[in-house]
Amino acid sequence: MTFALSVNGRAHRVEDDGDTPLLWVLRDTLGLVGTKYGCGAAQCGACTVHLDGKPVRSCSLPLEAVGAARITTIEAISGPQADALRNAWVARDVPQCGFCQSGQIMSALALLRTIPAPSDADIDQAMSGNICRCATYNRIRAAIHDAAARENGSAGA
Ligand code: FES
Ligand code: FES
């Protein structure tokens, strides 16, 4: 079946089965391999993308459920919060192996767009579905605080 998708601001027509997880369309059909496969069961967050700005697990989202929603992947995030997160991630040297990190950043970006100055509890709640086998959680939390501080005009570390 043919599906019309909006991915990173571009229109695509995709031939696939309706129950194909969006993750595989992004990676295999469209070549957007920044979104990762971790568990395939909505348990780890490695496959997180935004659907109309909200974080979703693309490994568990069938193509037929996407409809007209705008899909954004790690390759196309932009704007002040995305820039602040990128800078903070680099400054804090957050990634270790890196495998989980695109999903982490997609969840962090959705958080900052909802709560511009999140508390530790806000961060822990928003990021609780993103697993990091390298346990970079403390650096992730610090980087989110830095990005929020920079965005809100105070001196982030
Ligand atoms: S690969 Fe989708 S949540 Fe783990
Ligand atoms: S940096 Fe290795 S899994 Fe998170």
Short mmCIF file of C-alpha atoms and ligand atoms in Angstrom, two decimals:
data_model
loop_
_atom_site.label_atom_id
_atom_site.label_comp_id
_atom_site.label_asym_id
_atom_site.label_seq_id
_atom_site.Cartn_x
_atom_site.Cartn_y
_atom_site.Cartn_z
CA MET A 1 0.00 0.00 0.00
CA THR A 2 1.14 3.58 -0.61
CA PHE A 3 1.44 6.00 2.28
CA ALA A 4 2.06 9.74 2.13
CA LEU A 5 4.43 10.83 4.87
CA SER A 6 5.77 14.19 5.97
CA VAL A 7 9.29 13.63 7.25
CA ASN A 8 11.58 16.46 8.26
CA GLY A 9 9.53 18.93 6.24
CA ARG A 10 9.56 16.88 3.05
CA ALA A 11 6.73 14.89 1.50
CA HIS A 12 7.42 11.21 0.76
CA ARG A 13 5.38 8.46 -0.81
CA VAL A 14 6.23 5.08 0.65
CA GLU A 15 5.20 1.61 -0.53
CA ASP A 16 4.99 -0.78 2.40
CA ASP A 17 2.70 -2.86 4.56
CA GLY A 18 0.57 -0.83 6.94
CA ASP A 19 1.83 -2.74 9.95
CA THR A 20 5.49 -1.98 9.20
CA PRO A 21 6.97 -0.06 12.14
CA LEU A 22 7.78 3.55 11.24
CA LEU A 23 11.37 2.96 12.43
CA TRP A 24 12.12 0.67 9.49
CA VAL A 25 10.62 3.07 6.98
CA LEU A 26 12.80 5.86 8.35
CA ARG A 27 15.97 3.78 8.44
CA ASP A 28 15.65 1.39 5.50
CA THR A 29 13.46 3.26 3.03
CA LEU A 30 14.43 6.87 3.70
CA GLY A 31 17.98 6.27 4.93
CA LEU A 32 17.53 8.26 8.14
CA VAL A 33 19.72 6.03 10.28
CA GLY A 34 20.18 8.45 13.18
CA THR A 35 17.12 6.86 14.76
CA LYS A 36 18.20 3.60 16.38
CA TYR A 37 16.75 0.15 17.01
CA GLY A 38 17.24 -0.98 20.59
CA CYS A 39 14.51 -3.25 21.88
CA GLY A 40 11.73 -3.12 19.30
CA ALA A 41 9.19 -3.17 22.12
CA ALA A 42 8.75 0.46 23.22
CA GLN A 43 10.96 -0.18 26.24
CA CYS A 44 14.24 1.64 25.62
CA GLY A 45 13.61 4.91 23.74
CA ALA A 46 16.45 4.50 21.20
CA CYS A 47 13.95 4.87 18.35
CA THR A 48 12.33 8.09 19.59
CA VAL A 49 11.15 10.56 16.94
CA HIS A 50 8.65 13.41 17.12
CA LEU A 51 5.15 13.15 15.75
CA ASP A 52 3.69 16.65 15.58
CA GLY A 53 6.29 17.61 18.17
CA LYS A 54 5.53 14.82 20.62
CA PRO A 55 8.03 12.04 21.34
CA VAL A 56 6.94 8.61 20.13
CA ARG A 57 8.60 5.18 19.91
CA SER A 58 8.91 4.58 16.19
CA CYS A 59 9.67 0.86 16.66
CA SER A 60 6.12 0.38 17.87
CA LEU A 61 4.25 2.80 15.63
CA PRO A 62 2.74 1.12 12.56
CA LEU A 63 3.00 3.07 9.35
CA GLU A 64 -0.78 3.06 8.95
CA ALA A 65 -1.15 4.93 12.29
CA VAL A 66 0.98 7.92 11.27
CA GLY A 67 -1.61 9.59 9.06
CA ALA A 68 -0.91 13.24 8.25
CA ALA A 69 1.25 13.84 11.34
CA ARG A 70 4.56 15.62 10.81
CA ILE A 71 7.49 13.34 11.61
CA THR A 72 10.77 14.83 12.79
CA THR A 73 13.93 12.80 13.26
CA ILE A 74 17.24 13.62 14.91
CA GLU A 75 18.64 14.64 11.51
CA ALA A 76 16.32 17.65 11.27
CA ILE A 77 15.84 19.07 14.75
CA SER A 78 16.35 22.81 14.74
CA GLY A 79 15.66 25.94 16.71
CA PRO A 80 17.11 27.47 19.86
CA GLN A 81 16.37 24.54 22.17
CA ALA A 82 17.88 22.05 19.74
CA ASP A 83 21.00 24.21 19.38
CA ALA A 84 21.25 24.62 23.15
CA LEU A 85 20.95 20.86 23.65
CA ARG A 86 23.59 20.10 21.02
CA ASN A 87 26.01 22.56 22.60
CA ALA A 88 25.34 21.26 26.09
CA TRP A 89 25.76 17.64 24.95
CA VAL A 90 29.16 18.48 23.49
CA ALA A 91 30.26 20.61 26.45
CA ARG A 92 29.28 17.88 28.93
CA ASP A 93 30.72 15.15 26.71
CA VAL A 94 27.51 13.23 27.34
CA PRO A 95 27.70 10.19 25.03
CA GLN A 96 29.70 7.10 25.82
CA CYS A 97 28.96 4.48 23.15
CA GLY A 98 26.37 6.89 21.73
CA PHE A 99 23.78 4.32 20.72
CA CYS A 100 20.95 5.71 22.86
CA GLN A 101 21.79 9.35 22.39
CA SER A 102 19.61 10.39 19.47
CA GLY A 103 16.61 9.07 21.37
CA GLN A 104 17.76 10.86 24.50
CA ILE A 105 18.04 14.16 22.66
CA MET A 106 14.63 13.77 21.02
CA SER A 107 13.04 13.24 24.43
CA ALA A 108 15.04 16.10 25.97
CA LEU A 109 13.97 18.44 23.19
CA ALA A 110 10.30 17.60 23.65
CA LEU A 111 10.75 18.25 27.37
CA LEU A 112 12.35 21.69 26.92
CA ARG A 113 9.65 22.73 24.47
CA THR A 114 7.04 21.83 27.09
CA ILE A 115 8.85 22.86 30.28
CA PRO A 116 11.56 25.44 29.50
CA ALA A 117 13.14 25.25 32.98
CA PRO A 118 12.62 21.67 34.14
CA SER A 119 13.39 20.45 37.65
CA ASP A 120 15.32 17.25 38.30
CA ALA A 121 11.98 15.53 38.84
CA ASP A 122 10.65 16.86 35.52
CA ILE A 123 13.76 15.59 33.76
CA ASP A 124 13.63 12.19 35.43
CA GLN A 125 9.98 11.79 34.49
CA ALA A 126 10.40 12.94 30.89
CA MET A 127 13.51 10.84 30.34
CA SER A 128 12.40 7.74 32.23
CA GLY A 129 11.60 5.85 29.03
CA ASN A 130 15.07 6.38 27.58
CA ILE A 131 17.48 3.70 28.72
CA CYS A 132 21.25 4.17 28.56
CA ARG A 133 23.30 1.02 28.98
CA CYS A 134 26.37 3.20 29.55
CA ALA A 135 24.57 4.97 32.42
CA THR A 136 25.17 8.51 31.24
CA TYR A 137 22.11 9.67 33.17
CA ASN A 138 23.88 12.22 35.36
CA ARG A 139 25.50 13.90 32.37
CA ILE A 140 22.21 13.89 30.49
CA ARG A 141 20.47 15.60 33.40
CA ALA A 142 23.26 18.16 33.72
CA ALA A 143 23.23 18.88 29.99
CA ILE A 144 19.48 19.43 29.99
CA HIS A 145 19.85 21.90 32.87
CA ASP A 146 22.65 23.66 30.97
CA ALA A 147 20.57 23.89 27.81
CA ALA A 148 17.59 25.24 29.76
CA ALA A 149 19.78 27.81 31.52
CA ARG A 150 21.25 29.00 28.24
CA GLU A 151 17.82 29.23 26.66
CA ASN A 152 16.46 31.15 29.63
CA GLY A 153 19.29 33.67 29.54
CA SER A 154 21.29 32.64 32.58
CA ALA A 155 24.83 31.35 32.43
CA GLY A 156 24.70 27.63 31.85
CA ALA A 157 27.87 25.71 32.61
S1 FES B 1 13.75 0.36 19.93
FE1 FES B 1 11.94 1.45 20.22
S2 FES B 1 11.74 1.69 22.36
FE2 FES B 1 13.49 0.40 22.09
S1 FES B 2 25.73 6.13 25.62
FE1 FES B 2 25.87 3.96 25.41
S2 FES B 2 23.81 3.30 25.63
FE2 FES B 2 23.74 5.39 26.15
#
